[in-house]
Short mmCIF file of C-alpha atoms in Angstrom, two decimals:
data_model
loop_
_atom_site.label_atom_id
_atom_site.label_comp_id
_atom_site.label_asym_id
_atom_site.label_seq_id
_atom_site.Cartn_x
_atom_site.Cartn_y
_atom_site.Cartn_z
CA UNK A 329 6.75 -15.70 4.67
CA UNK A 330 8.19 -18.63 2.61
CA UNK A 331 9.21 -20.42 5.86
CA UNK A 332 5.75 -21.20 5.97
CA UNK A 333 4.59 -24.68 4.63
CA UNK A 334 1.84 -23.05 2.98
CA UNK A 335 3.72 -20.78 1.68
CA UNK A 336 7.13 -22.04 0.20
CA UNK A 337 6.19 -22.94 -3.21
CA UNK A 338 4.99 -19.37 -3.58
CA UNK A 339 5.35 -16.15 -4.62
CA UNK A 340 4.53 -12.35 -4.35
CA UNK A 341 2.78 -9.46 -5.86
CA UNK A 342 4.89 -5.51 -4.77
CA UNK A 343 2.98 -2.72 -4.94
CA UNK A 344 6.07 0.00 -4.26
CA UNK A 345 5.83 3.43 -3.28
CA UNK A 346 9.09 4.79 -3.48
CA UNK A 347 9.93 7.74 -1.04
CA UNK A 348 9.89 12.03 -2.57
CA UNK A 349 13.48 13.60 -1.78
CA UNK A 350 12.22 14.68 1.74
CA UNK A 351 11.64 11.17 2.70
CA UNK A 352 8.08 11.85 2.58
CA UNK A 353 5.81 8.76 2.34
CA UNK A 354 3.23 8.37 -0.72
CA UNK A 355 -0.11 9.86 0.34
CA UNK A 356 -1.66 6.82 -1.33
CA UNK A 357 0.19 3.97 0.38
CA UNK A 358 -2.65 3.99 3.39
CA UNK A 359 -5.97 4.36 1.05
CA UNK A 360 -3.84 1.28 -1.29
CA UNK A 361 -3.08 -0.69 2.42
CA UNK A 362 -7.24 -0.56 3.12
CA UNK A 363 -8.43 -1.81 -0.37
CA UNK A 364 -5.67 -4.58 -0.08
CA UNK A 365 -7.33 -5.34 3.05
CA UNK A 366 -10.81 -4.81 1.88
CA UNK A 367 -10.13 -7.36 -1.05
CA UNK A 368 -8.80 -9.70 1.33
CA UNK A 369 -11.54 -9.71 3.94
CA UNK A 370 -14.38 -8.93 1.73
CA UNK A 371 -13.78 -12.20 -1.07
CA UNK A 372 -12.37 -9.32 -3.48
CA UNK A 373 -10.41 -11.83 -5.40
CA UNK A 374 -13.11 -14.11 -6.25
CA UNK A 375 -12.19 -17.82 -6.82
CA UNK A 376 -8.73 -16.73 -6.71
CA UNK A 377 -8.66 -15.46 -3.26
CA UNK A 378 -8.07 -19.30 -1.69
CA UNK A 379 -4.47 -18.61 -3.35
CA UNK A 380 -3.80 -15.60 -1.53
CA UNK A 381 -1.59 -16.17 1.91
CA UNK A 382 -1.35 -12.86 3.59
CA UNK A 383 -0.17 -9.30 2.52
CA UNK A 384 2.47 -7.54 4.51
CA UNK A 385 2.98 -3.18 4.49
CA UNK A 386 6.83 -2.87 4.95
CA UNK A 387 7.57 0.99 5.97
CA UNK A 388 11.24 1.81 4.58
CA UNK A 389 13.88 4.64 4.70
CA UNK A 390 14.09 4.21 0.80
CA UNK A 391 10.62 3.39 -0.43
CA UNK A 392 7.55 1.48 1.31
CA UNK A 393 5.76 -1.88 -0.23
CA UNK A 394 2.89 -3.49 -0.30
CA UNK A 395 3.06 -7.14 -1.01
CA UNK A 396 0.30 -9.92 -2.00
CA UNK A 397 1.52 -12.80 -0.90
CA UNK A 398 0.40 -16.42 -2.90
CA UNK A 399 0.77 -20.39 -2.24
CA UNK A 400 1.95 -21.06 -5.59
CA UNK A 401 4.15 -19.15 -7.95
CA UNK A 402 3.21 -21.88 -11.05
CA UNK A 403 -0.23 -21.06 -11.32
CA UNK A 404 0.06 -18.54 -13.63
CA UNK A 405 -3.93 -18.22 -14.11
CA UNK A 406 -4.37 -17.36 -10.57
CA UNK A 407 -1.31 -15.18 -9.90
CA UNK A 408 -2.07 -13.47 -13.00
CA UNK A 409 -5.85 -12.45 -12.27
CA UNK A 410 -4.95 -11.71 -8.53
CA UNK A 411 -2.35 -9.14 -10.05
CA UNK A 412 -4.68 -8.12 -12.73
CA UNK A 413 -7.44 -7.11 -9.33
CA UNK A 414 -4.78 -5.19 -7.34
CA UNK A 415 -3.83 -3.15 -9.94
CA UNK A 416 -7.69 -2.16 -10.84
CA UNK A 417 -9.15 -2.12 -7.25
CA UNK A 418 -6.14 -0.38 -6.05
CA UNK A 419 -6.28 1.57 -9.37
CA UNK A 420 -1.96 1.45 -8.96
CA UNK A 421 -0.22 3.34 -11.79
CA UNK A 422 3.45 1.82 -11.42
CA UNK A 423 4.42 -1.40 -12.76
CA UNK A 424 3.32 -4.43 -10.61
CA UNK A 425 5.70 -7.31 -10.75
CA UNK A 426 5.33 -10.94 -9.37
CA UNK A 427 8.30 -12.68 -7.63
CA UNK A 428 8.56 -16.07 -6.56
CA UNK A 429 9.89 -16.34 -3.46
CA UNK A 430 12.61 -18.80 -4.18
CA UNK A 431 13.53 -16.10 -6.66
CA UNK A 432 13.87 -13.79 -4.12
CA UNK A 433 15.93 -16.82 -1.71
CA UNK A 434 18.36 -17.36 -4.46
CA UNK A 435 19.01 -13.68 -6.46
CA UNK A 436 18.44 -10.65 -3.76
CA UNK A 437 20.14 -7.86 -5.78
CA UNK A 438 19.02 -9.14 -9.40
CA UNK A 439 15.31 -10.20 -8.99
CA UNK A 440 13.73 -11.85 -11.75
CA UNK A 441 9.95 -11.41 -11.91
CA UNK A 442 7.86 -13.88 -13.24
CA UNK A 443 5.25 -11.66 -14.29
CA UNK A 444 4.62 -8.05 -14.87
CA UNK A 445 1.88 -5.91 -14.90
CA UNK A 446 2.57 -2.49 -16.98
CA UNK A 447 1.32 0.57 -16.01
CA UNK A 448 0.51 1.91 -19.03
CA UNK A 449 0.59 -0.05 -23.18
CA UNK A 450 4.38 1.15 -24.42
CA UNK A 451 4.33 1.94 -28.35
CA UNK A 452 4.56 -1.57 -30.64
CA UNK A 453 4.12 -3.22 -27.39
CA UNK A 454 3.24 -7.35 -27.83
CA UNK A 455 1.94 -9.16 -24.49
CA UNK A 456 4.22 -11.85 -23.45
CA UNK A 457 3.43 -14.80 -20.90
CA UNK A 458 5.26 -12.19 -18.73
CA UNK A 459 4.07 -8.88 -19.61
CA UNK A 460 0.43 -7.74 -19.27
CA UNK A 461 -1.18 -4.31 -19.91
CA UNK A 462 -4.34 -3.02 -18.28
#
């Protein structure tokens, strides 16, 4: 999606859904697809939603994603409260990490994420400007 103009300066929110030892997709990953949508269509994200570019369901042998896709990975306001409303509409219990995409262009095996959304406040925990708990 970075090929696109609107796009390249931009980033992503993954939502993953690794696969059980039968291969067996996550029961959730369709009801979690719909609110994605719903948010999408239905002005979910508030103010924030002009930042969002599309969201893409990718359906893998190892684990299927969900990802959020936004126009600009330096708007940390934005990307941040967009994250901060897929993880509570979605009510998603994993960590949710935000990628820039020419993160993802330059390092494909080591992927640095910008920002992180935890799933749940680890002991002596203290928030970072890439670390959030909700």
């Amino acid at each position: 999606m970075w090929e696109d103009s609107h796009n390249i300066l931009g980033g992503k929110w993954s939502l993953e859904f690794p696969k059980s030892a039968h291969k067996q997709t996550d029961p959730r990953l369709d009801e979690v697809w719909l609110e994605v949508l719903l948010c999408l269509i239905g002005e979910g994200f508030n103010e924030f939603g002009q930042e969002i570019c599309g969201a893409v369901v990718n359906i893998r042998s190892k684990g299927d994603r969900i990802s959020v896709w936004t126009a600009d990975a330096n708007k940390s306001v934005a990307n941040l409260r967009i994250g901060e409303i897929l993880k509570m509409r979605t009510r998603y219990e994993r960590q949710l990490k935000y990628e820039a995409h020419e993160t993802s262009q330059r390092i494909a095996k080591h992927k640095e994420h910008l920002y992180t959304l935890l799933a749940s406040r680890p002991p002596n925990h203290k928030p970072t400007r890439r670390s959030c708990v909700f």
